[in-house]
CSV table of C-alpha atoms in Angstrom, one decimal:
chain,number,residue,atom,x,y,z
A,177,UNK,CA,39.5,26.5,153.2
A,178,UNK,CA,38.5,24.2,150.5
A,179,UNK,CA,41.5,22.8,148.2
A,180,UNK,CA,40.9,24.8,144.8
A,181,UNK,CA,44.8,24.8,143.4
A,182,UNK,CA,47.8,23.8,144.6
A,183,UNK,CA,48.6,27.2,146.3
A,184,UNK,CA,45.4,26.5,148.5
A,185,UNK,CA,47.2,23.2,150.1
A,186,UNK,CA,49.2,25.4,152.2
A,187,UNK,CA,46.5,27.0,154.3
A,188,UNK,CA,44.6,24.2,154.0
A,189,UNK,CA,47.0,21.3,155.4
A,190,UNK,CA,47.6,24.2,158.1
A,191,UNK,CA,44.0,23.8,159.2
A,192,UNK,CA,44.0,20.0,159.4
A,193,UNK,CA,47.3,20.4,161.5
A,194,UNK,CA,45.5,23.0,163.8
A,195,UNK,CA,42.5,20.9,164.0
A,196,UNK,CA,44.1,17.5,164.4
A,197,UNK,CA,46.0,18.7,167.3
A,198,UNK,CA,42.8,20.3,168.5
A,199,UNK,CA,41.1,16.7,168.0
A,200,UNK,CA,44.1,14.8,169.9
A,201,UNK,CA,43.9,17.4,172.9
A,202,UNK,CA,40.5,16.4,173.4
A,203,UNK,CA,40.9,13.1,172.9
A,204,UNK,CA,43.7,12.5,175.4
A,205,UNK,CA,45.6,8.8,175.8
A,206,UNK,CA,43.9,7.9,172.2
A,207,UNK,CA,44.8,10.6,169.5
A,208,UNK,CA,43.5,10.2,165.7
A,209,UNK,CA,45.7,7.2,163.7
A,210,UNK,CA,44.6,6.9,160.1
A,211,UNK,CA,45.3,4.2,158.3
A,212,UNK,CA,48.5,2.5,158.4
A,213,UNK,CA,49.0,4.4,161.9
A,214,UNK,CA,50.1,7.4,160.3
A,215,UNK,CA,50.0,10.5,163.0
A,216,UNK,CA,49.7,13.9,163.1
A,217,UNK,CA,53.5,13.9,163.1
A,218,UNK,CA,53.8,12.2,159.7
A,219,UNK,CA,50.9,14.8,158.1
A,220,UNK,CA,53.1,17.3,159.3
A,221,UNK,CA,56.1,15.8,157.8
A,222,UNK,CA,54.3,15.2,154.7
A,223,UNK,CA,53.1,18.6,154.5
A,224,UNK,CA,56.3,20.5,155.0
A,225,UNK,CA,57.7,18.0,152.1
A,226,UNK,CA,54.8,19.1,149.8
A,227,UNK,CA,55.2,23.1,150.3
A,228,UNK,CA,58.9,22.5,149.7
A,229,UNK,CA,58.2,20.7,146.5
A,230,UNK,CA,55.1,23.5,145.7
A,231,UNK,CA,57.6,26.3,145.9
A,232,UNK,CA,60.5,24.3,143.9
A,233,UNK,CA,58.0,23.7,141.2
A,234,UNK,CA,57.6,27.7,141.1
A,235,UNK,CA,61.6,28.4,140.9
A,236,UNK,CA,61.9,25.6,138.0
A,237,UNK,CA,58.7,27.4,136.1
A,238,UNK,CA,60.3,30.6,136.6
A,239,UNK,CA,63.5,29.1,135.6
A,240,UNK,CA,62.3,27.3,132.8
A,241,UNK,CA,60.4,30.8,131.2
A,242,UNK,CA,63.4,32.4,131.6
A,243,UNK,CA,65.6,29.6,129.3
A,244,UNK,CA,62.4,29.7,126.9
A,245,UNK,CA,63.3,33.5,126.3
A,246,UNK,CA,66.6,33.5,126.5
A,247,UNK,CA,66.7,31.2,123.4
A,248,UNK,CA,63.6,32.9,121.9
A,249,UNK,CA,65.2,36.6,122.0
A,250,UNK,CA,68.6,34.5,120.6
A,251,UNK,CA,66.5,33.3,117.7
A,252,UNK,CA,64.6,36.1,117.3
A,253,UNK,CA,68.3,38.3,117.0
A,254,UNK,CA,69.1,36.3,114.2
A,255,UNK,CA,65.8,36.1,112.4
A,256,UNK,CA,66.9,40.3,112.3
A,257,UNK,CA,70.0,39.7,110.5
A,258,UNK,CA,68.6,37.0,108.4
A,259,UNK,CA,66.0,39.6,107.1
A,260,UNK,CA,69.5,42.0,107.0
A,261,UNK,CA,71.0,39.7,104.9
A,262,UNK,CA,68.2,38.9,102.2
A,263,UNK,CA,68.2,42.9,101.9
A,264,UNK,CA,72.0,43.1,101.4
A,265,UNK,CA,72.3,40.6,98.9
A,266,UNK,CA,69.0,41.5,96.9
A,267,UNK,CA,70.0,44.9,97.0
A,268,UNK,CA,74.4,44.1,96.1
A,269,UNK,CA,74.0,41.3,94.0
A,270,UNK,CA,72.9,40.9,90.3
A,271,UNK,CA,74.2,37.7,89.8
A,272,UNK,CA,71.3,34.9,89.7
A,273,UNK,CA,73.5,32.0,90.8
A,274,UNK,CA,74.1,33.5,94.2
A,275,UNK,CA,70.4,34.7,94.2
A,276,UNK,CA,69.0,31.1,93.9
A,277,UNK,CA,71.3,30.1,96.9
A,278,UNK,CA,69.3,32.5,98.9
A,279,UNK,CA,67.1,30.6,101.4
A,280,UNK,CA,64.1,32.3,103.2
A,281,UNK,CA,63.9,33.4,106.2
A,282,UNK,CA,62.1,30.3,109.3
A,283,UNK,CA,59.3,31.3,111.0
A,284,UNK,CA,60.2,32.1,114.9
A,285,UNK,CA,58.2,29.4,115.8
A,286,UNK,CA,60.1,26.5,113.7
A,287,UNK,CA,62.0,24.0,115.8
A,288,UNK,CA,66.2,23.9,116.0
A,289,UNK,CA,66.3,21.8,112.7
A,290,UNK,CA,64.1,24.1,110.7
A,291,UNK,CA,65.2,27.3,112.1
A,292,UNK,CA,68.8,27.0,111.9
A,293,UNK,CA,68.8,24.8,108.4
A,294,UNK,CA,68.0,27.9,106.0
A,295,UNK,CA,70.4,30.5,108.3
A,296,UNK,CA,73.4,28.4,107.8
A,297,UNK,CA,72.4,27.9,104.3
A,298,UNK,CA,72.6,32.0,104.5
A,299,UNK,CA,76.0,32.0,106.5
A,300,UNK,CA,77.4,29.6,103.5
A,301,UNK,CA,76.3,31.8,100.8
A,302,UNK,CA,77.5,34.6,103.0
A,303,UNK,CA,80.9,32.6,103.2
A,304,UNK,CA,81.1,32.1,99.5
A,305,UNK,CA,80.3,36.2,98.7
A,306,UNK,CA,82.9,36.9,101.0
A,307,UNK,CA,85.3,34.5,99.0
A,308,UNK,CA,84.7,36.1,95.9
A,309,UNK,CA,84.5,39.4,96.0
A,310,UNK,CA,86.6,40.6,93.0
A,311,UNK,CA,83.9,38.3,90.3
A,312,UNK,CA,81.1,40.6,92.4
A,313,UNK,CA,82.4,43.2,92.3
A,314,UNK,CA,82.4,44.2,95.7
A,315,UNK,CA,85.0,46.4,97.1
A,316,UNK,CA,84.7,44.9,100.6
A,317,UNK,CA,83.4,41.8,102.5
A,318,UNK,CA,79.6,41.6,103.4
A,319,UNK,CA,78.6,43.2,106.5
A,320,UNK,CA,75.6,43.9,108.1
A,321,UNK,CA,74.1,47.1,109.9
A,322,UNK,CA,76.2,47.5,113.2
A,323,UNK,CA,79.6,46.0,111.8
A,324,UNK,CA,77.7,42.5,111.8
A,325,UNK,CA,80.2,40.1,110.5
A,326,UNK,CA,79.9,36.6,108.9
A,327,UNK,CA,81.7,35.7,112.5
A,328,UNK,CA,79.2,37.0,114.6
A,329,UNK,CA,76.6,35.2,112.5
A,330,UNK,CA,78.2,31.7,112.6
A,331,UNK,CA,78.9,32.2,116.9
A,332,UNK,CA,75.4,33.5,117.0
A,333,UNK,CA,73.6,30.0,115.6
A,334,UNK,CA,76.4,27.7,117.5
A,335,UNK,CA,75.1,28.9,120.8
A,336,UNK,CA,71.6,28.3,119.6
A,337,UNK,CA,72.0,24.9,120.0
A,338,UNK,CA,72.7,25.2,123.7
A,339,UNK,CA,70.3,27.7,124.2
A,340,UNK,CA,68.2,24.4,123.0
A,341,UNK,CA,69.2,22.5,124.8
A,342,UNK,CA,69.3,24.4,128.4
A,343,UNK,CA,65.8,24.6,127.3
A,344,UNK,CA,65.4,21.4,127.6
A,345,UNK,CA,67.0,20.5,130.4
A,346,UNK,CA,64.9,23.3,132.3
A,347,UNK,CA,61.6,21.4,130.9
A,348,UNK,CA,62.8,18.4,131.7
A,349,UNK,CA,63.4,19.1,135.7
A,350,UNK,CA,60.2,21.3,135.9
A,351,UNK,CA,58.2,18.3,134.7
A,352,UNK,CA,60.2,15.7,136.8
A,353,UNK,CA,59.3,18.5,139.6
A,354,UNK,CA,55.5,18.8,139.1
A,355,UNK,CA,55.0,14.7,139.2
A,356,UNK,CA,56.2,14.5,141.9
A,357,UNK,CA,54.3,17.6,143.4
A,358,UNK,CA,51.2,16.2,141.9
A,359,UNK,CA,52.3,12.5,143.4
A,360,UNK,CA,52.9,14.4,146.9
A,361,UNK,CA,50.1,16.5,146.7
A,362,UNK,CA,47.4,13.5,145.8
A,363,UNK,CA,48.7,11.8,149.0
A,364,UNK,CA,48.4,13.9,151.3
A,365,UNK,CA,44.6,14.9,150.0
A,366,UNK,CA,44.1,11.5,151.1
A,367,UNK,CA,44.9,11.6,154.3
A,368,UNK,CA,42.7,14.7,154.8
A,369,UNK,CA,40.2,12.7,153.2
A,370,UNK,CA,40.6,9.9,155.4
A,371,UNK,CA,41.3,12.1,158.6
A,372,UNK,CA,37.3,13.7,157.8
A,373,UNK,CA,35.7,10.7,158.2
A,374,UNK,CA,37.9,9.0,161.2
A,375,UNK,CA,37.5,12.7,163.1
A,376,UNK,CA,33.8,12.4,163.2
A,377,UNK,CA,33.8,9.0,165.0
A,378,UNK,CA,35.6,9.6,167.5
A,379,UNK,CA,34.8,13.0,168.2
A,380,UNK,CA,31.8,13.7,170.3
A,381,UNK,CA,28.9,16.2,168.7
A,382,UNK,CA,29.8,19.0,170.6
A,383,UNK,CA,33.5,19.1,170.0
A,384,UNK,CA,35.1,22.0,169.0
A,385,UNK,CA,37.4,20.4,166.7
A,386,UNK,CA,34.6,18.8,165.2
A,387,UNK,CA,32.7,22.0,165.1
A,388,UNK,CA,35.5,23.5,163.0
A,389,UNK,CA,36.5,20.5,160.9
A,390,UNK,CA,38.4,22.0,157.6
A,391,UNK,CA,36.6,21.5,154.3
A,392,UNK,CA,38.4,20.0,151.2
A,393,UNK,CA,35.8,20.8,148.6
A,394,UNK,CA,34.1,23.8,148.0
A,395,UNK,CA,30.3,23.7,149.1
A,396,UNK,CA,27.8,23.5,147.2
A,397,UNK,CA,26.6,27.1,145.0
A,398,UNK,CA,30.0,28.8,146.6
A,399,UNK,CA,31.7,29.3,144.0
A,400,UNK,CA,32.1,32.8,143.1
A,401,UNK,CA,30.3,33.7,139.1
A,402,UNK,CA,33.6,34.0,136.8
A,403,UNK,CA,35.1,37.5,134.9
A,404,UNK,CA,35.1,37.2,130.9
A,405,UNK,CA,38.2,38.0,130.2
A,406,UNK,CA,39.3,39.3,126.5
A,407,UNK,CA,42.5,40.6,125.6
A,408,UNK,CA,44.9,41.1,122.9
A,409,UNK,CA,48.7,42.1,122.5
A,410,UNK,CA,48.4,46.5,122.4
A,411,UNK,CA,51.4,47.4,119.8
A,412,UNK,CA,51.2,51.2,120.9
A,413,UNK,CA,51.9,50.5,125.0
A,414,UNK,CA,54.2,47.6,123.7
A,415,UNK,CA,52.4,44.8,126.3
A,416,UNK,CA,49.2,42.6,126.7
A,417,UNK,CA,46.2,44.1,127.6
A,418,UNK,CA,43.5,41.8,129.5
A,419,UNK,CA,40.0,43.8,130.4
A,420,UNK,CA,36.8,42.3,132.2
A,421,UNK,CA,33.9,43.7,133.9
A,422,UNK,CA,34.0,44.4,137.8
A,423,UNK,CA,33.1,41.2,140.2
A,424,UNK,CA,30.1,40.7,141.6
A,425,UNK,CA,31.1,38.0,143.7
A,426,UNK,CA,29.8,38.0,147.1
A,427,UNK,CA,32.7,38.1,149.9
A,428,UNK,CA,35.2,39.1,147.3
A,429,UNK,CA,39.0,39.3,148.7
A,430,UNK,CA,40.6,39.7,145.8
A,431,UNK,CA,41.3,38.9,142.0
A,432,UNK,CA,44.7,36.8,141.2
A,433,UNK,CA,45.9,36.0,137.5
A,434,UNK,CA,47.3,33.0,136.2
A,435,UNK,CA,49.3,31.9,133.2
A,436,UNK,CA,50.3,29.8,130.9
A,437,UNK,CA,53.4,29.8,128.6
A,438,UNK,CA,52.1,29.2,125.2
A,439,UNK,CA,48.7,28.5,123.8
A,440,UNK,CA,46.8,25.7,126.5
A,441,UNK,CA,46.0,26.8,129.3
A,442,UNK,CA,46.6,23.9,131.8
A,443,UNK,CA,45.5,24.0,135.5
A,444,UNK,CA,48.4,21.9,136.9
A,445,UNK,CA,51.2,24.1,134.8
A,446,UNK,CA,49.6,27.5,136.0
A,447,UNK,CA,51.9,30.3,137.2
A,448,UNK,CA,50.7,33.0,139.6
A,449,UNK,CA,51.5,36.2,137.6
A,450,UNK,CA,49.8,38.9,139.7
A,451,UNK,CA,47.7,39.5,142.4
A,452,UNK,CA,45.3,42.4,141.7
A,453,UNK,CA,42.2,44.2,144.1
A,454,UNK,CA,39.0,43.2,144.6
A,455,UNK,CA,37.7,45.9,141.9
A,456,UNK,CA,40.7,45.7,138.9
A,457,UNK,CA,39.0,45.3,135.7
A,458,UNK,CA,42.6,45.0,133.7
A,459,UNK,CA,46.0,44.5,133.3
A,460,UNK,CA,48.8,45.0,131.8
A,461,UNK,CA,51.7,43.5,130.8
A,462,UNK,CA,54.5,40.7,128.9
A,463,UNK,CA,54.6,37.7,131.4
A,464,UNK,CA,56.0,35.1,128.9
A,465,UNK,CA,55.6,37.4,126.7
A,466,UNK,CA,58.8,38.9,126.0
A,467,UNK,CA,60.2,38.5,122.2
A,468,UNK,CA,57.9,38.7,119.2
A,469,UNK,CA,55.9,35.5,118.1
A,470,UNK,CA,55.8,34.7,122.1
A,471,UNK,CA,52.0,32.9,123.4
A,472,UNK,CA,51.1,32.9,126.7
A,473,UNK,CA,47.6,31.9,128.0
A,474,UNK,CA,46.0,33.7,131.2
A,475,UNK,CA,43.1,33.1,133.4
A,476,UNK,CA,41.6,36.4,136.0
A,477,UNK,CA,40.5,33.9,139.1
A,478,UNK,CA,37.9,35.5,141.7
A,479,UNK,CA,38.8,34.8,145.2
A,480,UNK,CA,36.1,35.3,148.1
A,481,UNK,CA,37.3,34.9,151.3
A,482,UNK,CA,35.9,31.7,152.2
A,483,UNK,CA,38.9,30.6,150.5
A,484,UNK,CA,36.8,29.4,146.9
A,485,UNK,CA,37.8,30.4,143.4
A,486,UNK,CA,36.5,30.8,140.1
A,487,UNK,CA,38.9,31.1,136.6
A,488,UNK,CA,36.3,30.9,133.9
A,489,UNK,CA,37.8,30.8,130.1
A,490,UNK,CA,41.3,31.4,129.3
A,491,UNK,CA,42.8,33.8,127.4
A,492,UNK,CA,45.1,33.0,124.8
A,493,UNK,CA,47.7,36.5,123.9
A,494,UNK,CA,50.0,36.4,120.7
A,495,UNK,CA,52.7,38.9,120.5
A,496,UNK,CA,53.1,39.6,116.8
A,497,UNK,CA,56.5,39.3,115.0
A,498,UNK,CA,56.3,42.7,113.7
């Protein structure tokens, strides 16, 4: 099976394992050293380290969308009572003084600075309302739908800032975790690399290890033809809705999609989101797409089983605010 993404090393590096041991049965007192001596031993090593790092770069992703909404659904919950707040004052308050204090309300996609900047400019004006109720003539402090207090309000944006900065930290591990996946996974390529043209020197022509050698590329014109993909967020079902015509591909297994949080699509960053029959020609759904104003990019890959893949064009899917 050719290496096509990094969930394809794992059957992959199985093959060169199963072969090499094939190759070093045949070849007795003088098994297959690559460069530097390394073994079959030290591949297999090498590979178990790799998977381990593979799947640890899928919990930190998973772990990392999960901090991203966390804080988004946090922002997004006071965005609301921002827009509550605007209404109550416009709608309570006559006098222009406090009306110019009024700040409107950040786009869900500002950063920390910009977002929170104009809400606690809110929660101060609220603060000052509440402090003079008597020259507003207001029988009672301001409160929002729900019993929503100026309290509430002021908790709510402190623990944006360590909803920030879990955030952060989350990115900041899954990225340490992907170098050194990509590092890991870039060495042991080359030792497949290197084992391919050692294995056919010192194998005769009719050995069966040599007969079965793994492949690391896909061949030539095997690549299945791609899906187009279009999609859009679908406001009545409440989820994205991708749609593409039905594979042609020859020896199709199956169709997997992909994702991206936000608007690139990047290869090495891609998520498995679902894995879907040979003949699906949609789906459904919010992968990183949970609170308003989310973006997440997907990608419909055709699998044959020969073990090569196709993604064709992304698809970038924009949950609207409203």
């Amino acid at each position: 099976m050719p290496i096509t993404s990094y969930a394809s090393y794992r059957p992959t590096t199985e093959e060169f394992v199963v072969n090499w041991g094939l190759a070093n049965g045949e070849l007795g007192a003088n098994p297959i050293l690559l460069a530097g001596d390394y073994d079959s031993a030290e591949f297999v090593a090498d590979r178990t380290t790799l998977l381990a790092t593979i799947d640890l770069v899928t919990t930190r992703a998973a772990d990392s969308r999960t901090a991203s909404a966390n804080r988004d659904r946090a922002k997004y919950a006071l965005l609301t009572r921002g827009k509550q707040f605007r209404g109550e004052v416009q709608g309570q308050i006559t006098d222009k003084d406090y009306l110019r204090e009024l700040t409107t309300v950040p786009p869900l996609s500002a950063d920390y600075d910009k977002f929170s900047q104009p809400l606690r400019a809110m929660a101060r004006l609220w603060a000052r309302i509440n402090a003079n109720l008597v020259q507003l003539q207001m029988s009672n402090p301001l409160i929002l739908a729900g019993g929503y207090t100026l309290a509430q309000f002021q908790t709510d944006l402190d623990a944006l800032a360590g909803l920030y900065e879990a955030l952060e930290v989350s990115e900041g591990l899954l990225g340490q975790t992907r170098a050194l996946r990509d590092n890991q996974a870039k060495a042991i390529h080359q030792r497949m690399f290197q084992y391919r043209k050692l294995a056919p020197a010192r194998l005769p022509k009719n050995s069966p290890a040599l007969a079965h050698l793994p492949r690391l590329s896909p061949g030539k014109g095997t690549l299945p033809p791609p899906v187009v993909v279009t999609g859009a967020w679908d406001q009545q079902i409440g989820t994205a809705r991708l749609t593409w015509a039905a594979s042609t591909a020859p020896d199709l297994l199956k169709l997997q999609l992909r994702g991206c949080p936000g608007a690139t699509f990047k290869a090495s960053n891609e998520e498995i989101v679902a894995d879907l029959p040979a003949g699906a020609t949609h789906w459904e759904g919010d992968w990183a797409l949970s609170v308003p104003g989310s973006i997440a990019s997907f990608k419909v890959y055709v699998m044959t089983t020969t073990g090569n893949e196709n993604g064709g064009k992304a698809v970038k899917i924009v949950r609207p605010e409203t």
